Amino acid sequence: MASELTVFEHSLWIGNYMSGILYGVELVMYFLTMQGLFSKGNHNTPRSRKFFAIFSTVLLLLLTIDIAVNAVWCQLMWINSRDQPGGVPAYIGTQVSVWYQTMGSTTVVMMIFMGDALLLYRLFIIYGSKYWVIAFPILAYLAAFSLAIIELVLAGRPGGNFFGGRTINFGTPYYTITISLNIIVTLLICLRLAKLGKAVSKALGPDSARMYTGVASMLIESAAPYSLVGIMFLIPYAMGSPTAISFGQVWAKLTCLAPQLIVLRVVTGRAWGKDVVTQAQSGVDFRMKPAGRSTGIELQTHTFTHGGTTLGEEAPEKWNSSTKSLA
């Protein structure tokens, strides 16, 4: 039977490998977001564009630090220190609380709270800007933040261990509260979108409303993958299993990817906004907005307006011979 150290090393390697793939996904989404923010015809206000640009950039920087820290730590452990006295076990025992490893853990905590804050705001918007909906989630958010600070302090002290000792006594309730918060918010958003989706589908028809009511929309808006992987991480972490590091690495990257996906949907005009929620709640009749004249062959997108607001408006796609461009 494999030793605990061997399982830990395998889990860490798998987690790092998956992290590299997810980092590439984040880079693609980041540049798509920047392209959408600064392209002509972007519907967001200058203030919103500035916020989303800063938010996305900070997330990417934090994720980059986390990736770099893990890469350096693993290189020193598996390559530089393999022939040192004690080898890998000695390195893990003495360097698990090294300052840059604590810095990497701090960046993950920062991404968690940035992502959770955005998720709470989306919950607020999707429920029609009702403060009572986010009252309990905010309390859980603040409680988790307090536990996270204690966990980081204990893990960063000499001899501290992020995955063992006293740290796990605070880490377990911290991750339990955080992941439970994610699950609750995810369920609330899914239930709300399912209810509002019926009104939108009835008004627009299932095909035109799919942008707001599809499975992908619900998964992204509610950050469901983030919550599911969080559960997969919490169970082995609470049990003290060395496999927790693998799930933890993937979950840490989703703390960046999940909010970035939401930002990308908002930037591209595919997310549920205040206008869409208000119209779906009020049960208004959406009327088709005639498409403007254009040249070339176009694939027209149906748009529906009410009271000066537009639901599902997209630029028509123009085809000129073998090339495709936005009109």
CSV table of C-alpha atoms in Angstrom, one decimal:
chain,number,residue,atom,x,y,z
A,1,MET,CA,0.0,0.0,0.0
A,2,ALA,CA,1.3,3.4,-0.9
A,3,SER,CA,2.6,5.6,1.9
A,4,GLU,CA,0.9,8.8,2.9
A,5,LEU,CA,3.9,10.8,1.5
A,6,THR,CA,3.6,9.0,-1.9
A,7,VAL,CA,-0.1,9.7,-2.1
A,8,PHE,CA,0.6,13.4,-1.2
A,9,GLU,CA,3.2,13.7,-3.9
A,10,HIS,CA,1.0,12.1,-6.6
A,11,SER,CA,-1.9,14.3,-5.6
A,12,LEU,CA,0.2,17.4,-5.6
A,13,TRP,CA,1.6,16.6,-9.1
A,14,ILE,CA,-1.9,15.9,-10.5
A,15,GLY,CA,-3.2,19.1,-8.9
A,16,ASN,CA,-0.4,21.2,-10.4
A,17,TYR,CA,-0.9,19.6,-13.8
A,18,MET,CA,-4.6,20.4,-13.7
A,19,SER,CA,-3.7,23.9,-12.5
A,20,GLY,CA,-1.6,24.6,-15.5
A,21,ILE,CA,-4.5,23.7,-17.8
A,22,LEU,CA,-7.0,25.9,-15.9
A,23,TYR,CA,-4.5,28.7,-15.9
A,24,GLY,CA,-4.5,28.6,-19.7
A,25,VAL,CA,-8.3,28.7,-19.7
A,26,GLU,CA,-8.2,31.7,-17.4
A,27,LEU,CA,-5.7,33.5,-19.8
A,28,VAL,CA,-8.1,33.0,-22.7
A,29,MET,CA,-11.1,34.2,-20.8
A,30,TYR,CA,-9.2,37.2,-19.5
A,31,PHE,CA,-8.2,38.4,-23.0
A,32,LEU,CA,-11.7,37.8,-24.3
A,33,THR,CA,-13.0,39.9,-21.4
A,34,MET,CA,-10.5,42.7,-22.2
A,35,GLN,CA,-11.4,42.5,-25.9
A,36,GLY,CA,-15.1,42.7,-25.1
A,37,LEU,CA,-14.6,45.6,-22.7
A,38,PHE,CA,-12.7,47.8,-25.1
A,39,SER,CA,-14.4,46.9,-28.4
A,40,LYS,CA,-16.6,49.3,-30.2
A,41,GLY,CA,-20.2,49.2,-29.3
A,42,ASN,CA,-19.7,47.8,-25.8
A,43,HIS,CA,-22.9,48.5,-23.8
A,44,ASN,CA,-21.2,48.8,-20.4
A,45,THR,CA,-20.7,52.2,-18.8
A,46,PRO,CA,-17.2,53.6,-18.5
A,47,ARG,CA,-17.4,53.0,-14.7
A,48,SER,CA,-18.4,49.4,-15.2
A,49,ARG,CA,-15.7,48.8,-17.8
A,50,LYS,CA,-13.1,50.2,-15.5
A,51,PHE,CA,-14.3,48.0,-12.6
A,52,PHE,CA,-14.4,44.8,-14.6
A,53,ALA,CA,-11.0,45.5,-16.1
A,54,ILE,CA,-9.4,46.0,-12.7
A,55,PHE,CA,-11.3,43.1,-11.1
A,56,SER,CA,-10.3,40.7,-13.9
A,57,THR,CA,-6.7,41.9,-13.8
A,58,VAL,CA,-6.4,41.5,-10.1
A,59,LEU,CA,-7.8,38.0,-10.3
A,60,LEU,CA,-5.3,37.1,-13.0
A,61,LEU,CA,-2.4,38.5,-11.0
A,62,LEU,CA,-3.4,36.6,-7.9
A,63,LEU,CA,-3.8,33.3,-9.8
A,64,THR,CA,-0.4,33.9,-11.5
A,65,ILE,CA,1.3,34.3,-8.1
A,66,ASP,CA,-0.4,31.1,-6.9
A,67,ILE,CA,0.7,29.2,-9.9
A,68,ALA,CA,4.3,30.5,-9.7
A,69,VAL,CA,4.6,29.7,-6.0
A,70,ASN,CA,3.5,26.2,-6.4
A,71,ALA,CA,5.9,25.7,-9.4
A,72,VAL,CA,8.9,27.0,-7.4
A,73,TRP,CA,8.0,25.0,-4.3
A,74,CYS,CA,7.6,21.8,-6.2
A,75,GLN,CA,10.9,22.4,-8.1
A,76,LEU,CA,12.8,22.9,-4.9
A,77,MET,CA,11.2,19.9,-3.4
A,78,TRP,CA,11.5,17.4,-6.2
A,79,ILE,CA,14.7,18.6,-7.9
A,80,ASN,CA,16.9,20.8,-5.8
A,81,SER,CA,16.3,19.0,-2.4
A,82,ARG,CA,16.0,15.4,-3.5
A,83,ASP,CA,19.6,14.6,-2.7
A,84,GLN,CA,19.7,16.7,0.4
A,85,PRO,CA,19.8,15.1,3.9
A,86,GLY,CA,16.3,13.8,4.5
A,87,GLY,CA,15.2,14.3,0.9
A,88,VAL,CA,11.6,15.2,0.1
A,89,PRO,CA,10.1,14.3,3.5
A,90,ALA,CA,12.6,16.7,5.3
A,91,TYR,CA,11.9,19.4,2.8
A,92,ILE,CA,8.1,19.2,3.3
A,93,GLY,CA,8.6,19.2,7.1
A,94,THR,CA,10.7,22.3,7.1
A,95,GLN,CA,9.5,24.3,4.1
A,96,VAL,CA,5.7,23.8,4.2
A,97,SER,CA,5.3,27.2,6.0
A,98,VAL,CA,8.0,29.1,4.0
A,99,TRP,CA,7.0,32.7,3.4
A,100,TYR,CA,6.2,32.4,-0.3
A,101,GLN,CA,4.1,29.4,0.3
A,102,THR,CA,2.1,31.4,2.8
A,103,MET,CA,1.9,34.2,0.2
A,104,GLY,CA,0.4,31.7,-2.3
A,105,SER,CA,-2.2,30.6,0.2
A,106,THR,CA,-3.1,34.2,0.8
A,107,THR,CA,-3.7,34.8,-2.9
A,108,VAL,CA,-6.1,31.9,-2.9
A,109,VAL,CA,-8.0,33.3,0.0
A,110,MET,CA,-8.2,36.7,-1.7
A,111,MET,CA,-9.6,35.1,-4.9
A,112,ILE,CA,-12.1,33.2,-2.8
A,113,PHE,CA,-13.5,36.4,-1.2
A,114,MET,CA,-13.4,38.3,-4.4
A,115,GLY,CA,-15.3,35.6,-6.2
A,116,ASP,CA,-17.8,35.2,-3.3
A,117,ALA,CA,-18.4,39.0,-3.2
A,118,LEU,CA,-19.2,38.9,-6.9
A,119,LEU,CA,-21.5,35.9,-6.4
A,120,LEU,CA,-23.3,37.7,-3.6
A,121,TYR,CA,-23.8,40.7,-5.8
A,122,ARG,CA,-25.2,38.6,-8.6
A,123,LEU,CA,-27.6,37.0,-6.1
A,124,PHE,CA,-28.7,40.5,-5.1
A,125,ILE,CA,-29.3,41.5,-8.7
A,126,ILE,CA,-31.1,38.3,-9.7
A,127,TYR,CA,-33.5,38.6,-6.8
A,128,GLY,CA,-34.5,42.1,-7.9
A,129,SER,CA,-32.1,44.1,-5.6
A,130,LYS,CA,-33.6,42.8,-2.4
A,131,TYR,CA,-31.3,43.2,0.6
A,132,TRP,CA,-33.0,40.6,2.8
A,133,VAL,CA,-31.9,37.9,0.3
A,134,ILE,CA,-28.2,38.6,1.0
A,135,ALA,CA,-28.4,39.3,4.8
A,136,PHE,CA,-27.6,35.8,6.0
A,137,PRO,CA,-25.0,35.1,3.2
A,138,ILE,CA,-23.1,38.3,4.2
A,139,LEU,CA,-22.9,37.1,7.8
A,140,ALA,CA,-21.5,33.8,6.6
A,141,TYR,CA,-19.1,35.6,4.3
A,142,LEU,CA,-17.8,37.7,7.2
A,143,ALA,CA,-17.5,34.7,9.5
A,144,ALA,CA,-15.5,32.8,6.9
A,145,PHE,CA,-13.2,35.8,6.4
A,146,SER,CA,-12.4,35.9,10.1
A,147,LEU,CA,-11.6,32.2,10.1
A,148,ALA,CA,-9.5,32.5,7.0
A,149,ILE,CA,-7.3,35.2,8.7
A,150,ILE,CA,-6.7,32.9,11.7
A,151,GLU,CA,-5.9,29.9,9.4
A,152,LEU,CA,-3.3,32.0,7.4
A,153,VAL,CA,-1.6,33.2,10.6
A,154,LEU,CA,-1.3,29.7,12.0
A,155,ALA,CA,-0.1,28.2,8.7
A,156,GLY,CA,2.5,30.9,8.2
A,157,ARG,CA,4.1,30.5,11.7
A,158,PRO,CA,7.3,28.5,12.0
A,159,GLY,CA,6.4,24.8,12.0
A,160,GLY,CA,2.9,25.6,10.7
A,161,ASN,CA,1.2,23.3,8.2
A,162,PHE,CA,-1.7,24.4,6.0
A,163,PHE,CA,-2.9,20.8,5.8
A,164,GLY,CA,-2.4,19.7,9.4
A,165,GLY,CA,-1.9,20.5,13.1
A,166,ARG,CA,-3.9,23.4,14.6
A,167,THR,CA,-4.4,25.0,11.2
A,168,ILE,CA,-6.9,22.3,10.2
A,169,ASN,CA,-9.0,23.0,13.3
A,170,PHE,CA,-9.8,26.5,11.9
A,171,GLY,CA,-9.5,25.5,8.2
A,172,THR,CA,-12.2,22.9,8.4
A,173,PRO,CA,-14.9,25.3,9.7
A,174,TYR,CA,-13.6,28.0,7.3
A,175,TYR,CA,-13.9,25.9,4.2
A,176,THR,CA,-17.2,24.4,5.5
A,177,ILE,CA,-18.8,27.9,5.9
A,178,THR,CA,-17.3,29.1,2.5
A,179,ILE,CA,-18.4,26.1,0.5
A,180,SER,CA,-21.8,25.9,2.3
A,181,LEU,CA,-22.2,29.6,1.4
A,182,ASN,CA,-21.4,28.7,-2.2
A,183,ILE,CA,-23.9,25.9,-2.3
A,184,ILE,CA,-26.7,28.0,-0.8
A,185,VAL,CA,-26.1,30.9,-3.1
A,186,THR,CA,-25.9,28.5,-6.1
A,187,LEU,CA,-29.2,26.9,-5.2
A,188,LEU,CA,-30.9,30.2,-4.7
A,189,ILE,CA,-29.6,31.5,-8.0
A,190,CYS,CA,-30.6,28.3,-9.9
A,191,LEU,CA,-34.1,28.4,-8.4
A,192,ARG,CA,-34.6,32.0,-9.2
A,193,LEU,CA,-33.3,31.6,-12.8
A,194,ALA,CA,-35.6,28.6,-13.3
A,195,LYS,CA,-38.6,30.7,-12.2
A,196,LEU,CA,-37.6,33.8,-14.2
A,197,GLY,CA,-36.7,31.7,-17.1
A,198,LYS,CA,-40.3,30.5,-17.5
A,199,ALA,CA,-41.5,34.1,-17.8
A,200,VAL,CA,-38.8,34.9,-20.4
A,201,SER,CA,-39.4,31.7,-22.4
A,202,LYS,CA,-43.1,32.4,-22.4
A,203,ALA,CA,-42.5,35.9,-23.7
A,204,LEU,CA,-39.8,35.3,-26.2
A,205,GLY,CA,-40.1,31.6,-27.0
A,206,PRO,CA,-37.6,28.9,-25.9
A,207,ASP,CA,-35.2,29.5,-28.8
A,208,SER,CA,-34.8,33.2,-28.3
A,209,ALA,CA,-34.7,32.9,-24.6
A,210,ARG,CA,-32.0,30.2,-24.5
A,211,MET,CA,-29.3,32.7,-23.9
A,212,TYR,CA,-30.8,33.4,-20.5
A,213,THR,CA,-32.5,30.1,-19.6
A,214,GLY,CA,-30.1,27.5,-20.9
A,215,VAL,CA,-28.3,25.0,-18.7
A,216,ALA,CA,-24.9,26.7,-19.4
A,217,SER,CA,-26.4,30.0,-18.3
A,218,MET,CA,-27.6,28.6,-15.0
A,219,LEU,CA,-24.3,26.8,-14.3
A,220,ILE,CA,-22.2,29.9,-15.0
A,221,GLU,CA,-24.4,32.4,-13.3
A,222,SER,CA,-24.6,30.3,-10.2
A,223,ALA,CA,-20.9,29.2,-10.2
A,224,ALA,CA,-22.1,25.6,-9.8
A,225,PRO,CA,-18.8,23.9,-10.8
A,226,TYR,CA,-17.0,26.0,-8.1
A,227,SER,CA,-19.4,24.7,-5.5
A,228,LEU,CA,-19.2,21.1,-6.6
A,229,VAL,CA,-15.4,20.9,-6.6
A,230,GLY,CA,-15.5,22.7,-3.3
A,231,ILE,CA,-17.4,19.7,-1.8
A,232,MET,CA,-14.9,17.3,-3.4
A,233,PHE,CA,-12.1,19.2,-1.7
A,234,LEU,CA,-13.8,19.6,1.7
A,235,ILE,CA,-14.4,15.9,2.4
A,236,PRO,CA,-10.8,14.7,2.1
A,237,TYR,CA,-9.5,17.9,3.8
A,238,ALA,CA,-11.7,17.4,6.9
A,239,MET,CA,-10.6,13.7,7.0
A,240,GLY,CA,-6.9,14.7,6.8
A,241,SER,CA,-6.4,12.8,3.6
A,242,PRO,CA,-3.3,13.7,1.5
A,243,THR,CA,-5.5,13.6,-1.6
A,244,ALA,CA,-7.1,16.9,-0.5
A,245,ILE,CA,-4.2,18.8,-2.1
A,246,SER,CA,-5.2,17.6,-5.6
A,247,PHE,CA,-8.8,18.8,-5.2
A,248,GLY,CA,-7.7,21.9,-3.4
A,249,GLN,CA,-5.5,22.9,-6.3
A,250,VAL,CA,-8.3,22.6,-8.8
A,251,TRP,CA,-10.8,24.4,-6.5
A,252,ALA,CA,-8.3,27.2,-5.9
A,253,LYS,CA,-8.2,27.8,-9.7
A,254,LEU,CA,-12.0,27.8,-9.9
A,255,THR,CA,-12.1,30.6,-7.4
A,256,CYS,CA,-10.7,32.7,-10.2
A,257,LEU,CA,-12.4,31.0,-13.2
A,258,ALA,CA,-15.9,31.1,-11.8
A,259,PRO,CA,-16.1,34.9,-11.3
A,260,GLN,CA,-14.2,35.5,-14.5
A,261,LEU,CA,-16.9,33.5,-16.5
A,262,ILE,CA,-19.6,35.7,-14.9
A,263,VAL,CA,-17.7,38.9,-15.8
A,264,LEU,CA,-17.3,37.6,-19.3
A,265,ARG,CA,-21.1,37.0,-19.6
A,266,VAL,CA,-21.8,40.5,-18.2
A,267,VAL,CA,-19.3,42.1,-20.6
A,268,THR,CA,-20.8,40.4,-23.6
A,269,GLY,CA,-24.3,41.2,-22.6
A,270,ARG,CA,-25.4,37.7,-21.9
A,271,ALA,CA,-25.8,37.8,-18.2
A,272,TRP,CA,-29.0,38.5,-16.2
A,273,GLY,CA,-29.1,42.2,-15.5
A,274,LYS,CA,-31.4,44.5,-13.6
A,275,ASP,CA,-33.5,45.3,-16.7
A,276,VAL,CA,-34.0,41.7,-17.7
A,277,VAL,CA,-34.9,40.7,-14.1
A,278,THR,CA,-37.3,43.6,-13.8
A,279,GLN,CA,-39.1,42.7,-17.1
A,280,ALA,CA,-39.3,39.0,-16.2
A,281,GLN,CA,-40.7,39.8,-12.7
A,282,SER,CA,-43.3,42.2,-14.1
A,283,GLY,CA,-44.5,39.8,-16.8
A,284,VAL,CA,-44.4,42.6,-19.4
A,285,ASP,CA,-44.9,41.9,-23.1
A,286,PHE,CA,-41.7,42.1,-25.1
A,287,ARG,CA,-42.0,43.4,-28.6
A,288,MET,CA,-39.6,42.8,-31.4
A,289,LYS,CA,-37.3,45.6,-32.4
A,290,PRO,CA,-36.9,45.8,-36.2
A,291,ALA,CA,-33.3,45.2,-37.3
A,292,GLY,CA,-31.6,48.0,-39.2
A,293,ARG,CA,-30.6,48.0,-42.8
A,294,SER,CA,-27.2,46.6,-43.7
A,295,THR,CA,-25.2,45.4,-46.6
A,296,GLY,CA,-24.0,41.8,-47.3
A,297,ILE,CA,-25.7,38.7,-46.0
A,298,GLU,CA,-26.7,39.0,-42.3
A,299,LEU,CA,-27.8,36.6,-39.7
A,300,GLN,CA,-30.3,38.8,-37.8
A,301,THR,CA,-30.7,38.4,-34.1
A,302,HIS,CA,-34.1,39.0,-32.6
A,303,THR,CA,-34.2,41.7,-30.0
A,304,PHE,CA,-37.0,42.6,-27.6
A,305,THR,CA,-37.5,45.9,-26.0
A,306,HIS,CA,-39.7,47.4,-23.3
A,307,GLY,CA,-39.6,50.9,-21.8
A,308,GLY,CA,-36.3,51.7,-23.5
A,309,THR,CA,-34.5,48.6,-22.4
A,310,THR,CA,-33.4,45.8,-24.6
A,311,LEU,CA,-33.4,42.1,-23.9
A,312,GLY,CA,-31.0,39.9,-25.7
A,313,GLU,CA,-29.6,42.6,-28.1
A,314,GLU,CA,-26.7,41.5,-30.2
A,315,ALA,CA,-25.0,42.9,-33.2
A,316,PRO,CA,-26.0,41.2,-36.4
A,317,GLU,CA,-23.4,39.0,-37.9
A,318,LYS,CA,-22.3,39.9,-41.5
A,319,TRP,CA,-21.0,37.5,-44.0
A,320,ASN,CA,-18.9,38.8,-46.9
A,321,SER,CA,-17.7,36.0,-49.2
A,322,SER,CA,-15.4,33.8,-47.1
A,323,THR,CA,-14.9,36.1,-44.1
A,324,LYS,CA,-17.2,36.8,-41.2
A,325,SER,CA,-17.3,40.0,-39.3
A,326,LEU,CA,-19.6,41.9,-37.0
A,327,ALA,CA,-21.5,44.7,-38.7
